Amino acid sequence: MFRIFRLDEDKVLNEVSSRGSKRVLVQAPEGLRPYLKPMVDKLRELGVTVLLSGNPCYGACNLALREAEMLNVDLIVHVGHSPMVSSSRIPVVYLDAQYIVRENGCLERFKETLLRFRSLGLFSSLQFIGYLEEARKTLEEWGLKVFIGRGSGVKYPGQVLGCNYTSPLEVENRVEGFLFIGGGLFHPLGLSLLTSKPVMALNPLTCSLRDMRDLKRRYLRRRYASIVEARDGEVFGILVGLEPGQFRLGQAEGLKSLIESLGREAYLLGFNYLDASMLEAYTWIDVFVNTACPRLSLEDSERLSKPILSPAELLVALGLIRWEEYIGESSQT
Ligand code: SF4
């Protein structure tokens, strides 16, 4: 069904020509790098020097500004994410990469399950955003009421980032549940932690549908265990993401002061790309607190032997708010 990404190469070629760019840095996530060659060749035919970023590129938050400055380019082409970080120093052209959508009857397979809802909020990641309108049409033909929130800080209605769920939350009061269309479980799990409404995840690549409630319960049990373990921590390491869209130094310093005011030790740790083993090497730190990408606490915590808490979870561990309050803030289930 989804065999290839659609890249609007003409947009890049037009931008490069109209700006008169001579030296361009192309930055893309690993999954899209196999598709870059035709665009790179066309840029070179225009006489442009193309440099490729070899660093990880996992979100719109990690714009390669420092690389671009060091490599002395006059334009960054950032592929696969929509704008998040503004840069006045070096211009950036963002290039969407969306799966080419061809309906293969996948929704039909789950008609009975989806018809248990009278209304649904649809949401997706950028790569699958083109599928939402088609899905809306099918669901409405079945008689469901369908809502797609506009959201803020995202390019398309219904689009989410792991750190931005404004579009589905905007329609929360109007729907009985949510349907995520896309790959992976990170985004639907993220929303399920913020709402008491059921969240279903449809993966059009594998044609599978998953109810997120079980995963949410298991995830919350693990988080509770981490919080209990963190209560006895004496030394805390607060992670400060140095990527442009993750940099929250003020919040990290506030948490450090809070921990110290309660008679415990705290240190700030700056990082660009995190690997569990790099944190494990700080054997004298008992608990890590993540102020950077939520994916770290959501997906990477199992790779660490020490607890890695979100700022809200830290407040629970320090006894400043109750677990029930934390759950109440994020979800009722
Ligand atoms: S901070 Fe994390 S969730 Fe947000 S854009 Fe960056 S990688 Fe995605």
Short mmCIF file of C-alpha atoms and ligand atoms in Angstrom, two decimals:
data_model
loop_
_atom_site.label_atom_id
_atom_site.label_comp_id
_atom_site.label_asym_id
_atom_site.label_seq_id
_atom_site.Cartn_x
_atom_site.Cartn_y
_atom_site.Cartn_z
CA MET A 1 0.00 0.00 0.00
CA PHE A 2 2.53 2.63 1.13
CA ARG A 3 5.59 1.91 -0.93
CA ILE A 4 7.38 5.21 -1.12
CA PHE A 5 7.62 8.72 0.28
CA ARG A 6 6.51 11.74 -1.69
CA LEU A 7 9.22 14.43 -1.67
CA ASP A 8 8.42 17.77 -3.27
CA GLU A 9 11.84 18.23 -4.85
CA ASP A 10 10.66 21.10 -7.06
CA LYS A 11 9.97 23.17 -3.95
CA VAL A 12 13.62 22.81 -2.91
CA LEU A 13 14.95 23.53 -6.40
CA ASN A 14 12.79 26.67 -6.67
CA GLU A 15 13.83 27.91 -3.22
CA VAL A 16 17.51 27.32 -3.92
CA SER A 17 17.30 29.09 -7.30
CA SER A 18 15.32 32.07 -6.02
CA ARG A 19 17.66 32.55 -3.04
CA GLY A 20 20.76 32.07 -5.16
CA SER A 21 22.08 29.51 -2.63
CA LYS A 22 25.48 28.10 -3.51
CA ARG A 23 26.24 25.77 -0.57
CA VAL A 24 23.45 23.69 0.94
CA LEU A 25 23.35 21.29 3.90
CA VAL A 26 20.77 18.50 3.52
CA GLN A 27 19.52 17.05 6.82
CA ALA A 28 17.17 14.05 6.95
CA PRO A 29 16.23 11.21 9.30
CA GLU A 30 17.85 7.87 8.54
CA GLY A 31 14.65 6.39 7.11
CA LEU A 32 14.55 9.03 4.38
CA ARG A 33 18.22 9.05 3.41
CA PRO A 34 17.77 6.30 0.78
CA TYR A 35 15.40 8.63 -1.14
CA LEU A 36 17.63 11.73 -1.27
CA LYS A 37 19.85 10.97 -4.25
CA PRO A 38 17.56 12.31 -7.04
CA MET A 39 17.13 15.64 -5.21
CA VAL A 40 20.85 15.91 -4.45
CA ASP A 41 21.70 15.21 -8.12
CA LYS A 42 19.29 17.91 -9.31
CA LEU A 43 20.79 20.43 -6.90
CA ARG A 44 24.26 19.60 -8.16
CA GLU A 45 23.08 20.07 -11.74
CA LEU A 46 22.15 23.62 -10.71
CA GLY A 47 25.77 24.16 -9.69
CA VAL A 48 25.04 23.94 -5.94
CA THR A 49 27.56 22.36 -3.55
CA VAL A 50 25.60 19.84 -1.47
CA LEU A 51 26.76 18.67 1.96
CA LEU A 52 24.99 15.83 3.75
CA SER A 53 24.42 15.72 7.49
CA GLY A 54 25.70 12.50 9.05
CA ASN A 55 24.30 13.19 12.50
CA PRO A 56 21.07 11.66 13.81
CA CYS A 57 17.94 13.59 12.82
CA TYR A 58 14.96 12.47 14.86
CA GLY A 59 12.68 15.49 14.99
CA ALA A 60 12.00 19.05 13.91
CA CYS A 61 13.64 20.06 17.19
CA ASN A 62 17.13 19.08 16.12
CA LEU A 63 17.85 21.53 13.37
CA ALA A 64 21.51 21.29 12.25
CA LEU A 65 22.33 24.95 12.91
CA ARG A 66 25.77 24.36 14.41
CA GLU A 67 26.76 21.93 11.64
CA ALA A 68 25.56 24.43 9.05
CA GLU A 69 27.65 27.22 10.55
CA MET A 70 30.76 25.06 10.80
CA LEU A 71 30.34 23.83 7.23
CA ASN A 72 29.73 27.40 6.10
CA VAL A 73 26.53 26.74 4.13
CA ASP A 74 24.01 29.40 3.12
CA LEU A 75 20.89 27.19 3.36
CA ILE A 76 19.67 24.14 5.29
CA VAL A 77 17.25 21.73 3.59
CA HIS A 78 15.54 19.87 6.44
CA VAL A 79 13.66 16.81 5.16
CA GLY A 80 10.87 14.92 6.89
CA HIS A 81 9.65 17.34 9.55
CA SER A 82 7.57 20.51 9.61
CA PRO A 83 8.89 23.82 11.01
CA MET A 84 9.38 24.03 14.78
CA VAL A 85 12.53 26.05 15.47
CA SER A 86 12.98 29.50 14.00
CA SER A 87 16.46 30.42 12.90
CA SER A 88 17.41 33.91 11.88
CA ARG A 89 21.04 32.91 11.32
CA ILE A 90 20.73 30.47 8.43
CA PRO A 91 17.59 30.10 6.28
CA VAL A 92 15.87 26.71 6.36
CA VAL A 93 13.69 25.06 3.72
CA TYR A 94 11.49 22.31 5.17
CA LEU A 95 10.53 19.45 2.92
CA ASP A 96 7.62 17.20 3.89
CA ALA A 97 7.98 13.49 3.33
CA GLN A 98 4.62 11.77 3.21
CA TYR A 99 3.78 8.21 2.39
CA ILE A 100 1.95 7.97 -0.90
CA VAL A 101 -1.53 6.97 0.11
CA ARG A 102 -3.51 4.30 -1.63
CA GLU A 103 -6.58 2.98 0.12
CA ASN A 104 -6.39 -0.79 0.46
CA GLY A 105 -9.52 -1.49 2.47
CA CYS A 106 -7.65 -1.51 5.76
CA LEU A 107 -10.25 0.59 7.60
CA GLU A 108 -13.01 -1.70 6.33
CA ARG A 109 -11.37 -4.59 8.14
CA PHE A 110 -11.96 -2.86 11.48
CA LYS A 111 -15.40 -1.45 10.71
CA GLU A 112 -17.16 -3.37 13.47
CA THR A 113 -14.70 -2.19 16.16
CA LEU A 114 -14.74 1.42 14.99
CA LEU A 115 -18.53 1.52 14.81
CA ARG A 116 -18.61 1.10 18.61
CA PHE A 117 -17.85 4.83 18.63
CA ARG A 118 -20.38 7.42 17.52
CA SER A 119 -17.69 10.06 17.11
CA LEU A 120 -13.94 9.96 16.63
CA GLY A 121 -11.08 12.46 16.65
CA LEU A 122 -8.48 11.64 14.00
CA PHE A 123 -4.80 12.41 14.34
CA SER A 124 -1.55 11.40 12.72
CA SER A 125 2.14 12.03 12.34
CA LEU A 126 3.39 14.09 9.39
CA GLN A 127 4.29 11.03 7.28
CA PHE A 128 0.68 9.77 7.24
CA ILE A 129 -1.18 13.07 7.37
CA GLY A 130 -2.39 12.62 3.78
CA TYR A 131 -4.42 9.63 4.91
CA LEU A 132 -6.64 11.55 7.36
CA GLU A 133 -9.08 13.09 4.87
CA GLU A 134 -9.57 9.78 3.10
CA ALA A 135 -10.24 8.07 6.42
CA ARG A 136 -12.65 10.84 7.41
CA LYS A 137 -14.66 10.24 4.25
CA THR A 138 -14.95 6.51 4.89
CA LEU A 139 -15.87 6.93 8.57
CA GLU A 140 -18.50 9.56 7.77
CA GLU A 141 -20.01 7.28 5.15
CA TRP A 142 -20.43 4.74 7.95
CA GLY A 143 -22.32 7.37 9.96
CA LEU A 144 -19.62 8.41 12.45
CA LYS A 145 -19.05 12.02 13.41
CA VAL A 146 -15.41 12.81 12.69
CA PHE A 147 -13.35 15.70 14.08
CA ILE A 148 -9.83 16.77 13.16
CA GLY A 149 -8.41 19.55 15.35
CA ARG A 150 -6.33 22.38 13.86
CA GLY A 151 -3.78 22.42 16.70
CA SER A 152 -1.02 24.97 17.20
CA GLY A 153 2.67 24.71 16.36
CA VAL A 154 1.95 22.07 13.70
CA LYS A 155 1.66 22.47 9.95
CA TYR A 156 -1.43 20.36 9.23
CA PRO A 157 -4.78 19.81 10.98
CA GLY A 158 -4.64 16.56 12.95
CA GLN A 159 -0.84 16.49 13.01
CA VAL A 160 0.91 15.62 16.27
CA LEU A 161 4.50 15.59 17.50
CA GLY A 162 5.59 13.58 20.51
CA CYS A 163 5.71 16.90 22.37
CA ASN A 164 2.63 18.52 20.84
CA TYR A 165 -0.88 17.00 21.01
CA THR A 166 -2.81 20.26 20.63
CA SER A 167 -4.75 19.11 17.56
CA PRO A 168 -6.48 16.04 19.07
CA LEU A 169 -6.88 17.70 22.48
CA GLU A 170 -8.71 20.58 20.79
CA VAL A 171 -11.59 18.20 19.87
CA GLU A 172 -11.47 16.06 23.03
CA ASN A 173 -14.83 17.31 24.34
CA ARG A 174 -16.60 16.48 21.10
CA VAL A 175 -15.52 12.86 20.61
CA GLU A 176 -16.01 9.48 22.27
CA GLY A 177 -12.55 8.30 21.29
CA PHE A 178 -9.52 8.93 19.09
CA LEU A 179 -8.11 7.13 16.08
CA PHE A 180 -4.42 7.52 15.28
CA ILE A 181 -3.36 6.61 11.75
CA GLY A 182 0.35 6.02 11.36
CA GLY A 183 3.31 3.87 12.25
CA GLY A 184 4.55 3.01 15.76
CA LEU A 185 2.90 3.42 19.15
CA PHE A 186 4.80 6.42 20.51
CA HIS A 187 2.27 9.05 19.38
CA PRO A 188 -0.93 7.17 20.33
CA LEU A 189 0.58 6.27 23.72
CA GLY A 190 1.51 9.92 24.22
CA LEU A 191 -2.08 11.05 23.63
CA SER A 192 -3.55 8.24 25.73
CA LEU A 193 -1.58 9.60 28.70
CA LEU A 194 -3.21 12.99 28.26
CA THR A 195 -6.84 11.95 27.87
CA SER A 196 -9.36 9.69 29.56
CA LYS A 197 -10.92 8.86 26.16
CA PRO A 198 -9.95 5.57 24.46
CA VAL A 199 -7.24 5.85 21.82
CA MET A 200 -7.03 3.36 18.94
CA ALA A 201 -3.94 3.10 16.72
CA LEU A 202 -4.33 2.01 13.10
CA ASN A 203 -1.09 1.12 11.33
CA PRO A 204 -1.82 1.29 7.58
CA LEU A 205 1.49 -0.38 6.72
CA THR A 206 0.69 -3.58 8.62
CA CYS A 207 -3.10 -3.09 8.53
CA SER A 208 -3.40 -3.61 12.28
CA LEU A 209 -5.51 -1.86 14.91
CA ARG A 210 -4.53 -1.57 18.56
CA ASP A 211 -6.48 -0.32 21.56
CA MET A 212 -3.95 1.69 23.61
CA ARG A 213 -5.62 1.20 26.99
CA ASP A 214 -3.64 -1.92 27.93
CA LEU A 215 -0.33 -0.38 26.96
CA LYS A 216 -1.24 2.76 28.88
CA ARG A 217 -1.98 0.75 32.05
CA ARG A 218 1.30 -1.15 31.74
CA TYR A 219 3.19 2.06 31.07
CA LEU A 220 1.71 3.78 34.14
CA ARG A 221 2.60 0.77 36.32
CA ARG A 222 6.23 1.09 35.17
CA ARG A 223 6.22 4.82 35.80
CA TYR A 224 4.86 4.27 39.30
CA ALA A 225 7.64 1.76 40.04
CA SER A 226 10.25 4.29 38.84
CA ILE A 227 8.77 7.00 41.04
CA VAL A 228 8.82 4.74 44.10
CA GLU A 229 12.48 3.91 43.41
CA ALA A 230 13.33 7.59 42.93
CA ARG A 231 11.91 8.54 46.34
CA ASP A 232 15.06 7.28 48.04
CA GLY A 233 17.39 9.01 45.57
CA GLU A 234 20.01 11.31 47.09
CA VAL A 235 21.72 12.52 43.89
CA PHE A 236 19.69 13.73 40.89
CA GLY A 237 20.91 14.36 37.32
CA ILE A 238 18.77 16.77 35.31
CA LEU A 239 19.03 16.26 31.55
CA VAL A 240 19.19 19.39 29.41
CA GLY A 241 18.72 18.73 25.68
CA LEU A 242 21.07 20.98 23.69
CA GLU A 243 19.17 20.64 20.41
CA PRO A 244 17.47 23.94 19.46
CA GLY A 245 13.87 22.75 20.06
CA GLN A 246 14.62 20.87 23.30
CA PHE A 247 16.68 23.41 25.21
CA ARG A 248 14.92 24.16 28.52
CA LEU A 249 17.72 25.42 30.73
CA GLY A 250 15.43 27.62 32.83
CA GLN A 251 13.17 24.69 33.71
CA ALA A 252 16.19 22.48 34.49
CA GLU A 253 17.71 25.10 36.79
CA GLY A 254 14.37 25.55 38.55
CA LEU A 255 14.17 21.80 39.21
CA LYS A 256 17.77 21.78 40.47
CA SER A 257 16.99 24.53 42.99
CA LEU A 258 13.86 22.68 44.08
CA ILE A 259 15.75 19.41 44.69
CA GLU A 260 18.50 21.23 46.58
CA SER A 261 15.97 23.09 48.74
CA LEU A 262 14.83 19.65 49.95
CA GLY A 263 18.35 18.75 51.08
CA ARG A 264 19.35 16.54 48.13
CA GLU A 265 22.07 16.96 45.52
CA ALA A 266 21.38 17.87 41.88
CA TYR A 267 23.50 18.30 38.74
CA LEU A 268 22.69 19.47 35.22
CA LEU A 269 23.78 17.23 32.32
CA GLY A 270 23.86 18.70 28.81
CA PHE A 271 23.57 16.39 25.80
CA ASN A 272 22.82 16.37 22.09
CA TYR A 273 22.33 12.66 21.46
CA LEU A 274 21.66 10.41 24.38
CA ASP A 275 22.54 6.80 24.81
CA ALA A 276 21.61 4.88 27.96
CA SER A 277 25.21 3.72 28.48
CA MET A 278 26.39 7.33 28.63
CA LEU A 279 24.08 7.96 31.56
CA GLU A 280 24.85 4.63 33.24
CA ALA A 281 28.49 5.72 33.45
CA TYR A 282 27.45 8.31 36.04
CA THR A 283 27.29 5.57 38.64
CA TRP A 284 27.00 8.09 41.47
CA ILE A 285 23.73 9.59 40.17
CA ASP A 286 20.63 7.84 41.54
CA VAL A 287 17.83 9.42 39.48
CA PHE A 288 17.66 11.24 36.14
CA VAL A 289 15.08 13.91 35.31
CA ASN A 290 14.30 14.58 31.66
CA THR A 291 13.55 18.13 30.50
CA ALA A 292 14.27 17.32 26.82
CA CYS A 293 12.31 15.10 24.41
CA PRO A 294 9.44 13.15 26.05
CA ARG A 295 10.49 10.11 24.00
CA LEU A 296 13.36 9.61 26.47
CA SER A 297 11.03 8.88 29.38
CA LEU A 298 8.44 7.15 27.21
CA GLU A 299 10.57 4.79 25.15
CA ASP A 300 14.12 4.74 26.47
CA SER A 301 13.52 4.36 30.20
CA GLU A 302 13.62 0.55 29.97
CA ARG A 303 17.19 0.68 28.69
CA LEU A 304 18.35 2.40 31.88
CA SER A 305 18.82 0.73 35.24
CA LYS A 306 18.15 4.06 37.03
CA PRO A 307 14.80 5.86 37.06
CA ILE A 308 14.39 8.60 34.45
CA LEU A 309 11.48 10.84 35.43
CA SER A 310 9.55 13.59 33.72
CA PRO A 311 9.40 16.90 35.67
CA ALA A 312 5.84 16.08 36.84
CA GLU A 313 6.94 12.62 38.01
CA LEU A 314 9.79 14.24 39.93
CA LEU A 315 7.21 16.26 41.88
CA VAL A 316 5.46 13.01 42.82
CA ALA A 317 8.75 11.39 43.88
CA LEU A 318 9.58 14.42 46.04
CA GLY A 319 6.17 14.22 47.71
CA LEU A 320 5.06 17.60 46.35
CA ILE A 321 2.05 16.21 44.47
CA ARG A 322 0.23 12.89 44.85
CA TRP A 323 0.33 10.15 42.21
CA GLU A 324 -3.46 10.42 41.92
CA GLU A 325 -3.11 14.12 41.14
CA TYR A 326 -0.49 13.36 38.49
CA ILE A 327 -2.72 10.73 36.91
CA GLY A 328 -5.70 13.05 37.22
CA GLU A 329 -3.82 15.75 35.37
CA SER A 330 -2.82 13.43 32.60
CA SER A 331 -5.74 11.00 32.46
CA GLN A 332 -8.61 9.50 34.40
CA THR A 333 -8.09 5.88 33.42
S1 SF4 B 1 11.28 17.06 21.21
FE1 SF4 B 1 11.00 14.87 20.72
S2 SF4 B 1 8.84 14.72 20.26
FE2 SF4 B 1 9.33 16.89 20.12
S3 SF4 B 1 9.87 17.22 17.95
FE3 SF4 B 1 11.77 16.72 19.02
S4 SF4 B 1 12.02 14.50 18.74
FE4 SF4 B 1 9.87 15.00 18.30
#
